[in-house]
Amino acid sequence: MATSEPFLDSLWAMIERVTHYMNTIRIPILGEWSFRSIFQIGLIWYLVIKLSTRSTQLEEYRKRLHNAEAQIQRDAKSRKEVAEIATDLKGMLEGRSGILENDHELASIVKKVDGISLATATAQQKDISKSISSPSGPKMTISQLYIYPIKSLRGCSLPSATLTKEGFSYDRKFMLLRIHDPNSKWGRYQNMHISEFPEMALFHTSITDSTLHVTYHAPSSSPQTPVSPHPTLTIDLSPSTLSHLPEISITMHKSPMTAYDMGSTYNNWFSQHFKYPVLLAYAGPNRRLVLGNLPGKPATYTPPTRPLLQKIPLLNSLLPTPKPPSIIFNDCAPYLIITQSSCDDVTSRLPSGPSPTPKMDITKFRANIIISGSPRAYDEDYWGGLTFSSNSPSDANSDSKSPKEIILTANCGRCVSLNVDHETGTSAPKEKEVLKLLMKDRRVDDGMKYSPIFGRYGFLGNGDVNEGKVLRVGDAVQVSRRNGERTRFYWPGIST
């Protein structure tokens, strides 16, 4: 067999010699045919493992190439080098079968990519610092930060928050489930969202150290009704022992996970105030897969739940398994970002009356990061990424000064939760429905064609580096990536 690969020549010659030798072997127990078959099966598995491992390597090199290209968008010379690398990589992928790549070629590509990344990282950081401090252009800052320890209850306003790949620390680690008869249309448990249970707005949350405080604010029948002390429940944000807690299965937007029943103390308190049986679930270390709009992936890409080769027990332990992006009880992404400018536009749409026009309650959008200083309303529709840096000259901490990036991948389609009256825990009258005010001109995403868009979903950029870093109110914000057109939302079962 003729081939240009010396390695394959020697491999094929070895196979021919071994096969010829086996033809002379007689093993009474196995027989000639069985012995050859075992060898051939072993060889096939070796090649399969080699193929899978090499494919994983190539995927990693593609990621490095993508990261290098993103870092040097404004450097024409470096872009040319990236194009050459991309051509080399493309040619190698198209010209080889997947298991025949030359290791020297791969090493050369990796060296080029890493070299470009190293050469441009310092320059890029300087450019970001200059653009943030430059007086030209809009100066944007973080005006508010929120987390929602229990999904759909009122959020906690924080002066600072710690970044993780799954969202801010303590964000949406808990979720409430309504308990039904097992034969009901929901099954045993129904996920509780404020759009379906508006009374969830009556539960306020706050954090002291690592303890969550939940207070119930019963709606008053009259403004003159004396306000008694609000009932309060305290919850450890990081329960240390999970072994004694019953496990339950939760599926949210077709993405399943395992959670823990926190027990009767908490369940009874919530049930008393909701006036129907409720269970408090805790995620613990468990996570849900993100099924749509991933960074660096096509809009309709969905990560496989379990690749074919990983279903084989022996191979599953041998093959590298890249960890796909995951979330907890967030809807579709770890972070949700909105701007004050867009909220002001909603305020301008509110109907006027004899009393002064109220301002739009920005907390109804349930965002994690609220940005002030955007040049215009809904400019964020086109943002592909944001960098955040400390805006305080007294902050000498190098970790605080280094930019942190959140990559924005999808628009947030809005639902009737915007119509909930937070003071009464009921749906607002029709004349005060905010959702209707946005329907006219904010249905701008074909992936959510029946829902108005407000805000952007995002993921932590360069997660291994930025994990554990802190964002603070007042931090400077810069648009690091801008899309030429709006992205299209995708999530199986939700998108249109």
PDB file of C-alpha atoms in Angstrom, residues 15-264:
ATOM      1  CA  ILE A  15       0.013  -5.179  10.404  1.00  0.00           C
ATOM      2  CA  GLU A  16       0.851  -7.298   7.340  1.00  0.00           C
ATOM      3  CA  ARG A  17       3.684  -9.065   9.161  1.00  0.00           C
ATOM      4  CA  VAL A  18       1.577  -9.754  12.240  1.00  0.00           C
ATOM      5  CA  THR A  19      -1.345 -10.961  10.117  1.00  0.00           C
ATOM      6  CA  HIS A  20       0.959 -13.303   8.169  1.00  0.00           C
ATOM      7  CA  TYR A  21       2.354 -14.636  11.427  1.00  0.00           C
ATOM      8  CA  MET A  22      -1.122 -15.220  12.859  1.00  0.00           C
ATOM      9  CA  ASN A  23      -2.110 -17.224   9.796  1.00  0.00           C
ATOM     10  CA  THR A  24       0.383 -19.863  10.945  1.00  0.00           C
ATOM     11  CA  ILE A  25      -0.913 -19.970  14.526  1.00  0.00           C
ATOM     12  CA  ARG A  26      -3.191 -22.699  15.740  1.00  0.00           C
ATOM     13  CA  ILE A  27      -4.711 -22.326  19.207  1.00  0.00           C
ATOM     14  CA  PRO A  28      -6.895 -25.309  20.111  1.00  0.00           C
ATOM     15  CA  ILE A  29      -9.092 -23.347  22.510  1.00  0.00           C
ATOM     16  CA  LEU A  30      -9.711 -20.242  20.410  1.00  0.00           C
ATOM     17  CA  GLY A  31      -9.019 -21.465  16.932  1.00  0.00           C
ATOM     18  CA  GLU A  32      -7.261 -19.615  14.122  1.00  0.00           C
ATOM     19  CA  TRP A  33     -10.218 -17.432  13.139  1.00  0.00           C
ATOM     20  CA  SER A  34     -10.970 -16.318  16.718  1.00  0.00           C
ATOM     21  CA  PHE A  35      -7.391 -15.246  17.398  1.00  0.00           C
ATOM     22  CA  ARG A  36      -7.226 -13.103  14.266  1.00  0.00           C
ATOM     23  CA  SER A  37     -10.614 -11.595  15.055  1.00  0.00           C
ATOM     24  CA  ILE A  38      -9.551 -10.603  18.557  1.00  0.00           C
ATOM     25  CA  PHE A  39      -6.469  -8.893  17.168  1.00  0.00           C
ATOM     26  CA  GLN A  40      -8.475  -7.088  14.491  1.00  0.00           C
ATOM     27  CA  ILE A  41     -11.103  -5.937  16.991  1.00  0.00           C
ATOM     28  CA  GLY A  42      -8.376  -4.629  19.282  1.00  0.00           C
ATOM     29  CA  LEU A  43      -6.787  -2.757  16.387  1.00  0.00           C
ATOM     30  CA  ILE A  44     -10.129  -1.206  15.436  1.00  0.00           C
ATOM     31  CA  TRP A  45     -10.718   0.008  18.996  1.00  0.00           C
ATOM     32  CA  TYR A  46      -7.229   1.475  19.073  1.00  0.00           C
ATOM     33  CA  LEU A  47      -7.919   3.440  15.905  1.00  0.00           C
ATOM     34  CA  VAL A  48     -11.318   4.584  17.214  1.00  0.00           C
ATOM     35  CA  ILE A  49      -9.737   5.874  20.423  1.00  0.00           C
ATOM     36  CA  LYS A  50      -6.977   7.542  18.415  1.00  0.00           C
ATOM     37  CA  LEU A  51      -9.560   9.238  16.200  1.00  0.00           C
ATOM     38  CA  SER A  52     -11.627  10.483  19.123  1.00  0.00           C
ATOM     39  CA  THR A  53      -8.595  11.793  21.000  1.00  0.00           C
ATOM     40  CA  ARG A  54      -7.242  13.552  17.928  1.00  0.00           C
ATOM     41  CA  SER A  55     -10.657  15.085  17.214  1.00  0.00           C
ATOM     42  CA  THR A  56     -10.675  16.500  20.733  1.00  0.00           C
ATOM     43  CA  GLN A  57      -7.207  17.953  20.135  1.00  0.00           C
ATOM     44  CA  LEU A  58      -8.336  19.589  16.927  1.00  0.00           C
ATOM     45  CA  GLU A  59     -11.379  21.075  18.655  1.00  0.00           C
ATOM     46  CA  GLU A  60      -9.086  22.589  21.280  1.00  0.00           C
ATOM     47  CA  TYR A  61      -6.876  24.052  18.552  1.00  0.00           C
ATOM     48  CA  ARG A  62      -9.932  25.536  16.866  1.00  0.00           C
ATOM     49  CA  LYS A  63     -10.894  27.182  20.155  1.00  0.00           C
ATOM     50  CA  ARG A  64      -7.401  28.625  20.554  1.00  0.00           C
ATOM     51  CA  LEU A  65      -7.531  29.935  17.019  1.00  0.00           C
ATOM     52  CA  HIS A  66     -10.914  31.546  17.671  1.00  0.00           C
ATOM     53  CA  ASN A  67      -9.664  33.190  20.876  1.00  0.00           C
ATOM     54  CA  ALA A  68      -6.552  34.517  19.164  1.00  0.00           C
ATOM     55  CA  GLU A  69      -8.592  35.958  16.315  1.00  0.00           C
ATOM     56  CA  ALA A  70     -10.993  37.644  18.735  1.00  0.00           C
ATOM     57  CA  GLN A  71      -8.103  39.266  20.596  1.00  0.00           C
ATOM     58  CA  ILE A  72      -6.641  40.943  17.538  1.00  0.00           C
ATOM     59  CA  GLN A  73      -9.631  42.218  15.607  1.00  0.00           C
ATOM     60  CA  ARG A  74      -8.087  45.667  15.130  1.00  0.00           C
ATOM     61  CA  ASP A  75      -4.612  44.524  14.194  1.00  0.00           C
ATOM     62  CA  ALA A  76      -4.474  44.114  10.413  1.00  0.00           C
ATOM     63  CA  LYS A  77      -1.100  42.415  10.363  1.00  0.00           C
ATOM     64  CA  SER A  78      -2.097  39.898  13.010  1.00  0.00           C
ATOM     65  CA  ARG A  79      -5.408  39.247  11.266  1.00  0.00           C
ATOM     66  CA  LYS A  80      -3.419  38.259   8.199  1.00  0.00           C
ATOM     67  CA  GLU A  81      -1.432  35.762  10.259  1.00  0.00           C
ATOM     68  CA  VAL A  82      -4.647  34.370  11.719  1.00  0.00           C
ATOM     69  CA  ALA A  83      -6.025  33.942   8.199  1.00  0.00           C
ATOM     70  CA  GLU A  84      -2.901  31.993   7.232  1.00  0.00           C
ATOM     71  CA  ILE A  85      -3.279  29.767  10.272  1.00  0.00           C
ATOM     72  CA  ALA A  86      -6.952  29.227   9.497  1.00  0.00           C
ATOM     73  CA  THR A  87      -6.036  28.236   5.936  1.00  0.00           C
ATOM     74  CA  ASP A  88      -3.433  25.776   7.229  1.00  0.00           C
ATOM     75  CA  LEU A  89      -5.895  24.282   9.681  1.00  0.00           C
ATOM     76  CA  LYS A  90      -8.676  24.071   7.110  1.00  0.00           C
ATOM     77  CA  GLY A  91      -6.386  22.388   4.609  1.00  0.00           C
ATOM     78  CA  MET A  92      -5.229  19.893   7.174  1.00  0.00           C
ATOM     79  CA  LEU A  93      -8.775  19.055   8.224  1.00  0.00           C
ATOM     80  CA  GLU A  94     -10.000  18.674   4.649  1.00  0.00           C
ATOM     81  CA  GLY A  95      -6.956  16.807   3.389  1.00  0.00           C
ATOM     82  CA  ARG A  96      -6.703  14.262   6.157  1.00  0.00           C
ATOM     83  CA  SER A  97      -9.142  11.640   7.322  1.00  0.00           C
ATOM     84  CA  GLY A  98      -9.059  12.678  10.985  1.00  0.00           C
ATOM     85  CA  ILE A  99      -6.622  10.054  12.291  1.00  0.00           C
ATOM     86  CA  LEU A 100      -3.808  10.717   9.866  1.00  0.00           C
ATOM     87  CA  GLU A 101      -2.804  14.255  10.962  1.00  0.00           C
ATOM     88  CA  ASN A 102       0.855  15.011  11.194  1.00  0.00           C
ATOM     89  CA  ASP A 103       1.785  15.870  14.786  1.00  0.00           C
ATOM     90  CA  HIS A 104       4.390  18.372  13.581  1.00  0.00           C
ATOM     91  CA  GLU A 105       1.736  20.285  11.649  1.00  0.00           C
ATOM     92  CA  LEU A 106      -0.504  20.387  14.705  1.00  0.00           C
ATOM     93  CA  ALA A 107       2.320  21.563  16.934  1.00  0.00           C
ATOM     94  CA  SER A 108       3.213  24.264  14.417  1.00  0.00           C
ATOM     95  CA  ILE A 109      -0.346  25.574  14.344  1.00  0.00           C
ATOM     96  CA  VAL A 110      -0.586  25.618  18.123  1.00  0.00           C
ATOM     97  CA  LYS A 111       2.733  27.453  18.339  1.00  0.00           C
ATOM     98  CA  LYS A 112       1.562  30.081  15.858  1.00  0.00           C
ATOM     99  CA  VAL A 113      -1.746  30.620  17.642  1.00  0.00           C
ATOM    100  CA  ASP A 114      -0.150  30.805  21.074  1.00  0.00           C
ATOM    101  CA  GLY A 115       2.489  33.182  19.738  1.00  0.00           C
ATOM    102  CA  ILE A 116      -0.103  35.554  18.341  1.00  0.00           C
ATOM    103  CA  SER A 117      -2.125  35.408  21.557  1.00  0.00           C
ATOM    104  CA  LEU A 118       0.940  36.224  23.652  1.00  0.00           C
ATOM    105  CA  ALA A 119       2.106  39.005  21.348  1.00  0.00           C
ATOM    106  CA  THR A 120      -1.253  40.754  21.263  1.00  0.00           C
ATOM    107  CA  ALA A 121      -2.583  40.193  24.793  1.00  0.00           C
ATOM    108  CA  THR A 122      -0.618  43.100  26.281  1.00  0.00           C
ATOM    109  CA  ALA A 123      -1.503  45.461  23.441  1.00  0.00           C
ATOM    110  CA  GLN A 124      -5.173  44.522  23.666  1.00  0.00           C
ATOM    111  CA  GLN A 125      -5.282  45.160  27.408  1.00  0.00           C
ATOM    112  CA  LYS A 126      -3.732  48.603  26.861  1.00  0.00           C
ATOM    113  CA  ASP A 127      -6.307  49.372  24.157  1.00  0.00           C
ATOM    114  CA  ILE A 128      -9.148  48.393  26.482  1.00  0.00           C
ATOM    115  CA  SER A 129      -7.768  50.540  29.298  1.00  0.00           C
ATOM    116  CA  LYS A 130      -7.398  53.506  26.947  1.00  0.00           C
ATOM    117  CA  SER A 131     -10.901  53.131  25.547  1.00  0.00           C
ATOM    118  CA  ILE A 132     -12.389  52.956  29.030  1.00  0.00           C
ATOM    119  CA  SER A 133     -10.590  56.060  30.266  1.00  0.00           C
ATOM    120  CA  SER A 134     -10.952  57.992  27.021  1.00  0.00           C
ATOM    121  CA  PRO A 135     -13.242  61.041  27.274  1.00  0.00           C
ATOM    122  CA  SER A 136     -14.526  60.442  23.747  1.00  0.00           C
ATOM    123  CA  GLY A 137     -17.623  58.317  23.296  1.00  0.00           C
ATOM    124  CA  PRO A 138     -20.199  57.376  25.918  1.00  0.00           C
ATOM    125  CA  LYS A 139     -18.924  56.550  29.380  1.00  0.00           C
ATOM    126  CA  MET A 140     -20.848  53.576  30.706  1.00  0.00           C
ATOM    127  CA  THR A 141     -20.789  52.192  34.228  1.00  0.00           C
ATOM    128  CA  ILE A 142     -22.474  49.507  36.295  1.00  0.00           C
ATOM    129  CA  SER A 143     -25.279  51.257  38.159  1.00  0.00           C
ATOM    130  CA  GLN A 144     -26.844  48.228  39.888  1.00  0.00           C
ATOM    131  CA  LEU A 145     -26.056  44.560  40.551  1.00  0.00           C
ATOM    132  CA  TYR A 146     -28.644  41.935  41.506  1.00  0.00           C
ATOM    133  CA  ILE A 147     -28.797  38.282  42.384  1.00  0.00           C
ATOM    134  CA  TYR A 148     -31.898  36.158  42.947  1.00  0.00           C
ATOM    135  CA  PRO A 149     -30.990  33.407  45.433  1.00  0.00           C
ATOM    136  CA  ILE A 150     -34.470  31.855  45.135  1.00  0.00           C
ATOM    137  CA  LYS A 151     -35.724  31.934  41.580  1.00  0.00           C
ATOM    138  CA  SER A 152     -38.656  34.309  40.942  1.00  0.00           C
ATOM    139  CA  LEU A 153     -38.649  35.870  44.419  1.00  0.00           C
ATOM    140  CA  ARG A 154     -37.514  39.475  44.796  1.00  0.00           C
ATOM    141  CA  GLY A 155     -33.824  39.998  44.150  1.00  0.00           C
ATOM    142  CA  CYS A 156     -30.967  41.216  46.340  1.00  0.00           C
ATOM    143  CA  SER A 157     -29.269  44.476  45.379  1.00  0.00           C
ATOM    144  CA  LEU A 158     -25.522  44.162  45.997  1.00  0.00           C
ATOM    145  CA  PRO A 159     -22.582  46.593  45.906  1.00  0.00           C
ATOM    146  CA  SER A 160     -20.412  43.835  44.401  1.00  0.00           C
ATOM    147  CA  ALA A 161     -20.816  40.300  43.081  1.00  0.00           C
ATOM    148  CA  THR A 162     -18.439  37.426  42.358  1.00  0.00           C
ATOM    149  CA  LEU A 163     -18.259  36.044  38.821  1.00  0.00           C
ATOM    150  CA  THR A 164     -18.575  32.323  38.129  1.00  0.00           C
ATOM    151  CA  LYS A 165     -19.217  30.379  34.935  1.00  0.00           C
ATOM    152  CA  GLU A 166     -22.769  29.605  36.110  1.00  0.00           C
ATOM    153  CA  GLY A 167     -23.580  33.211  37.073  1.00  0.00           C
ATOM    154  CA  PHE A 168     -22.958  35.391  40.110  1.00  0.00           C
ATOM    155  CA  SER A 169     -22.283  33.523  43.347  1.00  0.00           C
ATOM    156  CA  TYR A 170     -25.533  32.478  45.083  1.00  0.00           C
ATOM    157  CA  ASP A 171     -27.654  33.466  42.092  1.00  0.00           C
ATOM    158  CA  ARG A 172     -30.666  31.167  41.613  1.00  0.00           C
ATOM    159  CA  LYS A 173     -29.293  28.338  43.730  1.00  0.00           C
ATOM    160  CA  PHE A 174     -32.794  27.640  45.093  1.00  0.00           C
ATOM    161  CA  MET A 175     -36.170  27.160  43.448  1.00  0.00           C
ATOM    162  CA  LEU A 176     -39.727  26.715  44.703  1.00  0.00           C
ATOM    163  CA  LEU A 177     -41.963  23.896  43.489  1.00  0.00           C
ATOM    164  CA  ARG A 178     -45.696  23.641  43.980  1.00  0.00           C
ATOM    165  CA  ILE A 179     -46.687  20.191  45.199  1.00  0.00           C
ATOM    166  CA  HIS A 180     -49.537  18.510  43.319  1.00  0.00           C
ATOM    167  CA  ASP A 181     -51.165  15.135  43.187  1.00  0.00           C
ATOM    168  CA  PRO A 182     -48.822  12.837  41.212  1.00  0.00           C
ATOM    169  CA  ASN A 183     -51.579  12.284  38.636  1.00  0.00           C
ATOM    170  CA  SER A 184     -51.993  15.994  37.860  1.00  0.00           C
ATOM    171  CA  LYS A 185     -50.997  17.430  34.486  1.00  0.00           C
ATOM    172  CA  TRP A 186     -47.807  18.785  36.076  1.00  0.00           C
ATOM    173  CA  GLY A 187     -46.912  15.550  37.786  1.00  0.00           C
ATOM    174  CA  ARG A 188     -45.801  15.645  41.402  1.00  0.00           C
ATOM    175  CA  TYR A 189     -44.062  19.039  41.206  1.00  0.00           C
ATOM    176  CA  GLN A 190     -44.664  22.232  39.236  1.00  0.00           C
ATOM    177  CA  ASN A 191     -41.836  24.721  38.725  1.00  0.00           C
ATOM    178  CA  MET A 192     -42.838  28.067  40.204  1.00  0.00           C
ATOM    179  CA  HIS A 193     -42.203  31.145  38.040  1.00  0.00           C
ATOM    180  CA  ILE A 194     -43.460  34.628  38.838  1.00  0.00           C
ATOM    181  CA  SER A 195     -45.242  34.784  35.478  1.00  0.00           C
ATOM    182  CA  GLU A 196     -47.578  32.009  36.695  1.00  0.00           C
ATOM    183  CA  PHE A 197     -47.444  32.717  40.427  1.00  0.00           C
ATOM    184  CA  PRO A 198     -47.485  36.542  40.782  1.00  0.00           C
ATOM    185  CA  GLU A 199     -47.749  36.229  44.577  1.00  0.00           C
ATOM    186  CA  MET A 200     -44.035  35.342  44.557  1.00  0.00           C
ATOM    187  CA  ALA A 201     -43.380  39.096  44.340  1.00  0.00           C
ATOM    188  CA  LEU A 202     -44.457  39.413  47.988  1.00  0.00           C
ATOM    189  CA  PHE A 203     -41.349  37.559  49.182  1.00  0.00           C
ATOM    190  CA  HIS A 204     -38.322  39.834  49.626  1.00  0.00           C
ATOM    191  CA  THR A 205     -34.750  38.607  50.041  1.00  0.00           C
ATOM    192  CA  SER A 206     -31.565  39.967  51.584  1.00  0.00           C
ATOM    193  CA  ILE A 207     -28.165  38.511  52.457  1.00  0.00           C
ATOM    194  CA  THR A 208     -26.034  38.802  55.578  1.00  0.00           C
ATOM    195  CA  ASP A 209     -22.683  37.066  55.232  1.00  0.00           C
ATOM    196  CA  SER A 210     -23.650  33.598  53.946  1.00  0.00           C
ATOM    197  CA  THR A 211     -27.217  33.652  55.264  1.00  0.00           C
ATOM    198  CA  LEU A 212     -30.292  34.399  53.176  1.00  0.00           C
ATOM    199  CA  HIS A 213     -33.227  36.195  54.807  1.00  0.00           C
ATOM    200  CA  VAL A 214     -36.659  35.825  53.196  1.00  0.00           C
ATOM    201  CA  THR A 215     -39.431  38.121  54.429  1.00  0.00           C
ATOM    202  CA  TYR A 216     -43.094  37.893  53.509  1.00  0.00           C
ATOM    203  CA  HIS A 217     -44.844  41.222  52.842  1.00  0.00           C
ATOM    204  CA  ALA A 218     -48.572  40.579  52.920  1.00  0.00           C
ATOM    205  CA  PRO A 219     -50.524  43.049  50.763  1.00  0.00           C
ATOM    206  CA  SER A 220     -52.333  45.617  52.893  1.00  0.00           C
ATOM    207  CA  SER A 221     -56.060  46.061  52.431  1.00  0.00           C
ATOM    208  CA  SER A 222     -55.629  49.770  53.133  1.00  0.00           C
ATOM    209  CA  PRO A 223     -52.663  52.164  53.241  1.00  0.00           C
ATOM    210  CA  GLN A 224     -53.674  52.998  56.806  1.00  0.00           C
ATOM    211  CA  THR A 225     -53.497  49.376  57.945  1.00  0.00           C
ATOM    212  CA  PRO A 226     -50.784  49.040  60.621  1.00  0.00           C
ATOM    213  CA  VAL A 227     -47.822  47.063  59.384  1.00  0.00           C
ATOM    214  CA  SER A 228     -46.852  44.242  61.709  1.00  0.00           C
ATOM    215  CA  PRO A 229     -43.340  42.780  61.680  1.00  0.00           C
ATOM    216  CA  HIS A 230     -42.832  40.781  58.519  1.00  0.00           C
ATOM    217  CA  PRO A 231     -42.419  37.021  58.986  1.00  0.00           C
ATOM    218  CA  THR A 232     -38.823  36.068  58.191  1.00  0.00           C
ATOM    219  CA  LEU A 233     -37.119  32.812  57.282  1.00  0.00           C
ATOM    220  CA  THR A 234     -33.334  32.346  57.373  1.00  0.00           C
ATOM    221  CA  ILE A 235     -31.600  29.921  55.009  1.00  0.00           C
ATOM    222  CA  ASP A 236     -27.966  28.860  54.825  1.00  0.00           C
ATOM    223  CA  LEU A 237     -26.841  29.757  51.297  1.00  0.00           C
ATOM    224  CA  SER A 238     -24.411  26.828  51.221  1.00  0.00           C
ATOM    225  CA  PRO A 239     -25.863  23.885  53.149  1.00  0.00           C
ATOM    226  CA  SER A 240     -22.914  21.795  54.279  1.00  0.00           C
ATOM    227  CA  THR A 241     -24.645  18.420  54.507  1.00  0.00           C
ATOM    228  CA  LEU A 242     -26.683  17.096  51.606  1.00  0.00           C
ATOM    229  CA  SER A 243     -26.589  13.357  52.282  1.00  0.00           C
ATOM    230  CA  HIS A 244     -29.692  13.471  54.489  1.00  0.00           C
ATOM    231  CA  LEU A 245     -31.735  15.520  51.993  1.00  0.00           C
ATOM    232  CA  PRO A 246     -34.039  13.639  49.579  1.00  0.00           C
ATOM    233  CA  GLU A 247     -33.141  14.007  45.910  1.00  0.00           C
ATOM    234  CA  ILE A 248     -35.732  15.203  43.406  1.00  0.00           C
ATOM    235  CA  SER A 249     -35.665  15.562  39.624  1.00  0.00           C
ATOM    236  CA  ILE A 250     -36.381  18.942  38.062  1.00  0.00           C
ATOM    237  CA  THR A 251     -36.703  19.690  34.359  1.00  0.00           C
ATOM    238  CA  MET A 252     -36.677  23.326  33.346  1.00  0.00           C
ATOM    239  CA  HIS A 253     -37.062  24.284  29.686  1.00  0.00           C
ATOM    240  CA  LYS A 254     -36.326  20.663  28.693  1.00  0.00           C
ATOM    241  CA  SER A 255     -33.010  20.716  30.559  1.00  0.00           C
ATOM    242  CA  PRO A 256     -33.071  18.267  33.505  1.00  0.00           C
ATOM    243  CA  MET A 257     -31.094  18.238  36.734  1.00  0.00           C
ATOM    244  CA  THR A 258     -31.133  16.734  40.209  1.00  0.00           C
ATOM    245  CA  ALA A 259     -31.865  18.903  43.249  1.00  0.00           C
ATOM    246  CA  TYR A 260     -32.444  18.441  46.978  1.00  0.00           C
ATOM    247  CA  ASP A 261     -35.602  18.854  49.055  1.00  0.00           C
ATOM    248  CA  MET A 262     -34.591  21.270  51.828  1.00  0.00           C
ATOM    249  CA  GLY A 263     -37.047  19.744  54.274  1.00  0.00           C
ATOM    250  CA  SER A 264     -40.171  20.455  56.291  1.00  0.00           C
TER     251      SER A 264
END
